[in-house]
mmCIF file of C-alpha atoms in Angstrom:
data_model
loop_
_atom_site.group_PDB
_atom_site.id
_atom_site.type_symbol
_atom_site.label_atom_id
_atom_site.label_comp_id
_atom_site.label_asym_id
_atom_site.label_seq_id
_atom_site.Cartn_x
_atom_site.Cartn_y
_atom_site.Cartn_z
ATOM 1 C CA MET A 1 81.282 99.575 87.710
ATOM 2 C CA LYS A 2 83.460 99.180 84.616
ATOM 3 C CA LEU A 3 86.506 98.651 86.826
ATOM 4 C CA ILE A 4 84.768 95.919 88.798
ATOM 5 C CA ARG A 5 83.493 94.154 85.693
ATOM 6 C CA GLY A 6 86.950 94.257 84.153
ATOM 7 C CA ILE A 7 88.553 92.824 87.260
ATOM 8 C CA GLU A 8 85.917 90.103 87.526
ATOM 9 C CA PHE A 9 86.364 89.234 83.868
ATOM 10 C CA CYS A 10 90.103 88.740 84.424
ATOM 11 C CA ALA A 11 89.856 87.132 87.853
ATOM 12 C CA GLY A 12 86.900 84.788 87.516
ATOM 13 C CA SER A 13 83.757 84.360 89.578
ATOM 14 C CA ARG A 14 82.893 86.330 92.705
ATOM 15 C CA GLU A 15 82.850 83.113 94.736
ATOM 16 C CA GLU A 16 86.587 82.570 94.368
ATOM 17 C CA ARG A 17 88.483 83.364 97.544
ATOM 18 C CA LEU A 18 92.108 84.233 98.057
ATOM 19 C CA PRO A 19 94.261 82.482 100.608
ATOM 20 C CA ASP A 20 93.783 83.686 104.161
ATOM 21 C CA PHE A 21 96.639 86.187 103.929
ATOM 22 C CA ALA A 22 94.831 88.463 101.460
ATOM 23 C CA PRO A 23 93.160 91.455 103.074
ATOM 24 C CA ASP A 24 89.417 91.972 102.886
ATOM 25 C CA PHE A 25 88.181 95.284 101.617
ATOM 26 C CA PRO A 26 84.886 96.883 102.663
ATOM 27 C CA TYR A 27 81.863 97.461 100.495
ATOM 28 C CA ILE A 28 82.303 100.701 98.578
ATOM 29 C CA ALA A 29 78.914 102.061 97.580
ATOM 30 C CA SER A 30 79.720 105.714 96.990
ATOM 31 C CA ARG A 31 81.999 105.455 93.936
ATOM 32 C CA VAL A 32 81.551 102.159 92.212
ATOM 33 C CA GLU A 33 78.370 100.669 93.662
ATOM 34 C CA MET A 34 80.006 97.263 93.875
ATOM 35 C CA ASP A 35 82.748 95.564 95.861
ATOM 36 C CA PHE A 36 86.249 96.567 94.801
ATOM 37 C CA TYR A 37 88.631 93.637 95.191
ATOM 38 C CA PRO A 38 91.762 94.235 93.108
ATOM 39 C CA GLU A 39 93.619 91.457 94.948
ATOM 40 C CA ARG A 40 91.599 88.989 92.880
ATOM 41 C CA PHE A 41 93.523 90.285 89.867
ATOM 42 C CA VAL A 42 97.004 90.292 91.401
ATOM 43 C CA PRO A 43 97.838 86.547 91.344
ATOM 44 C CA TRP A 44 97.594 86.415 87.559
ATOM 45 C CA HIS A 45 100.254 89.109 87.373
ATOM 46 C CA TRP A 46 102.398 88.091 90.329
ATOM 47 C CA HIS A 47 105.740 88.631 88.605
ATOM 48 C CA SER A 48 104.703 91.530 86.396
ATOM 49 C CA ALA A 49 106.096 94.969 86.868
ATOM 50 C CA VAL A 50 103.752 97.279 88.744
ATOM 51 C CA GLU A 51 103.372 99.400 85.608
ATOM 52 C CA LEU A 52 102.185 96.374 83.633
ATOM 53 C CA PHE A 53 99.682 95.439 86.349
ATOM 54 C CA TYR A 54 98.436 98.996 86.422
ATOM 55 C CA ALA A 55 98.074 99.267 82.627
ATOM 56 C CA GLU A 56 96.315 95.900 82.361
ATOM 57 C CA LEU A 57 93.998 96.679 85.268
ATOM 58 C CA ALA A 58 92.957 99.945 83.612
ATOM 59 C CA ALA A 59 92.536 98.309 80.199
ATOM 60 C CA SER A 60 90.480 95.436 81.605
ATOM 61 C CA ALA A 61 88.105 97.964 83.152
ATOM 62 C CA TYR A 62 87.954 100.097 79.996
ATOM 63 C CA LEU A 63 89.301 103.090 81.907
ATOM 64 C CA SER A 64 92.192 105.412 81.333
ATOM 65 C CA GLU A 65 95.187 104.743 83.555
ATOM 66 C CA ARG A 66 94.637 108.101 85.230
ATOM 67 C CA GLU A 67 90.986 107.295 86.077
ATOM 68 C CA CYS A 68 91.943 103.810 87.245
ATOM 69 C CA PHE A 69 94.631 105.265 89.521
ATOM 70 C CA ARG A 70 92.143 107.785 90.934
ATOM 71 C CA LEU A 71 89.522 105.099 91.651
ATOM 72 C CA PHE A 72 92.150 102.821 93.174
ATOM 73 C CA ARG A 73 93.410 105.614 95.434
ATOM 74 C CA ASP A 74 89.907 106.806 96.386
ATOM 75 C CA CYS A 75 88.591 103.319 97.160
ATOM 76 C CA LEU A 76 91.638 101.752 98.814
ATOM 77 C CA HIS A 77 93.500 104.831 100.080
ATOM 78 C CA THR A 78 96.785 103.598 98.620
ATOM 79 C CA THR A 79 98.586 103.489 95.301
ATOM 80 C CA PRO A 80 98.692 100.398 93.085
ATOM 81 C CA ALA A 81 102.461 100.110 93.685
ATOM 82 C CA ALA A 82 102.078 100.222 97.481
ATOM 83 C CA TYR A 83 99.181 97.771 97.310
ATOM 84 C CA ILE A 84 101.152 95.235 95.272
ATOM 85 C CA ARG A 85 104.210 95.597 97.521
ATOM 86 C CA SER A 86 102.024 94.979 100.586
ATOM 87 C CA TYR A 87 100.362 91.985 98.924
ATOM 88 C CA ARG A 88 103.742 90.484 98.027
ATOM 89 C CA LEU A 89 105.053 91.046 101.563
ATOM 90 C CA GLN A 90 101.993 89.261 102.973
ATOM 91 C CA ALA A 91 102.649 86.331 100.653
ATOM 92 C CA ALA A 92 106.308 86.279 101.717
ATOM 93 C CA CYS A 93 105.216 86.184 105.375
ATOM 94 C CA GLN A 94 103.086 83.134 104.660
ATOM 95 C CA MET A 95 105.928 81.394 102.840
ATOM 96 C CA LEU A 96 108.335 82.161 105.689
ATOM 97 C CA ALA A 97 105.930 80.765 108.262
ATOM 98 C CA ARG A 98 104.743 77.715 106.328
ATOM 99 C CA SER A 99 107.588 76.545 104.104
ATOM 100 C CA GLU A 100 111.224 75.569 104.194
ATOM 101 C CA MET A 101 112.070 77.575 101.067
ATOM 102 C CA SER A 102 115.275 79.612 101.205
ATOM 103 C CA LEU A 103 115.042 83.387 101.597
ATOM 104 C CA THR A 104 116.248 83.805 98.014
ATOM 105 C CA GLU A 105 113.510 81.473 96.741
ATOM 106 C CA ILE A 106 110.875 83.315 98.780
ATOM 107 C CA GLY A 107 112.074 86.696 97.508
ATOM 108 C CA ARG A 108 111.778 85.510 93.925
ATOM 109 C CA ALA A 109 108.523 83.580 94.410
ATOM 110 C CA SER A 110 106.813 86.563 96.022
ATOM 111 C CA GLY A 111 107.979 88.911 93.275
ATOM 112 C CA LEU A 112 110.220 90.934 95.593
ATOM 113 C CA GLY A 113 113.447 90.169 93.757
ATOM 114 C CA SER A 114 116.881 89.403 95.133
ATOM 115 C CA SER A 115 117.423 88.303 98.712
ATOM 116 C CA SER A 116 119.110 91.602 99.632
ATOM 117 C CA TYR A 117 116.262 93.736 98.250
ATOM 118 C CA PHE A 118 113.695 91.375 99.770
ATOM 119 C CA GLY A 119 115.451 91.626 103.154
ATOM 120 C CA LYS A 120 115.568 95.429 102.977
ATOM 121 C CA LEU A 121 111.861 95.752 102.130
ATOM 122 C CA PHE A 122 110.905 93.151 104.715
ATOM 123 C CA ARG A 123 112.844 94.890 107.528
ATOM 124 C CA GLU A 124 111.298 98.246 106.647
ATOM 125 C CA ALA A 125 107.767 96.833 106.628
ATOM 126 C CA MET A 126 107.897 94.259 109.426
ATOM 127 C CA GLY A 127 110.558 95.619 111.771
ATOM 128 C CA CYS A 128 112.577 92.386 111.737
ATOM 129 C CA THR A 129 114.582 90.334 109.279
ATOM 130 C CA PRO A 130 112.954 87.523 107.288
ATOM 131 C CA SER A 131 115.013 84.991 109.278
ATOM 132 C CA GLU A 132 113.788 86.420 112.599
ATOM 133 C CA TYR A 133 110.212 86.346 111.341
ATOM 134 C CA ARG A 134 110.596 82.713 110.268
ATOM 135 C CA ARG A 135 112.025 81.677 113.659
ATOM 136 C CA ARG A 136 109.218 83.484 115.464
ATOM 137 C CA TRP A 137 106.463 81.810 113.451
ATOM 138 C CA GLN A 138 107.943 78.353 112.909
ATOM 139 C CA ASP A 139 108.692 77.786 116.599
ATOM 140 C CA PRO A 140 105.523 79.029 118.369
ATOM 141 C CA ALA A 141 106.223 77.139 121.622
ATOM 142 C CA LYS A 142 109.497 78.993 122.065
ATOM 143 C CA ASN A 143 107.797 82.351 121.582
ATOM 144 C CA GLY A 144 104.457 81.635 123.245
ATOM 145 C CA GLN A 145 102.511 82.072 120.012
ATOM 146 C CA ASP A 146 100.029 79.812 118.270
ATOM 147 C CA ARG A 147 100.960 78.511 114.853
ATOM 148 C CA ARG A 148 98.702 79.951 112.186
#
């Protein structure tokens, strides 16, 4: 419960919602007895190093970093670093589909760094280049897909 209270203190009220690209996490009653939504904390630390996010998340919940990592892993079945990378990739997908920003601007805005590193991570995760993804989602008629 300390972790949840710390996250809520940093993130604001429970009624706030993330944009539609943020994943929903199920109710976790066994460990924390409250909802565990770390993504509500991520936007405030979008450009921070993962280590900084991790240290601040633990401190805000009045937990040791080790205990915070264990709760994070047990509740979400992933590491904080993998979670943040996934969150940033989801944000990049939204920017590719909905904006005319350059790939370099999207890489920087999503916290994924240079365009070459962004492209490498994106290909590994999505199975296509950022440019291919953009073409697929910005021209739905050509690909038989609905714009989202």
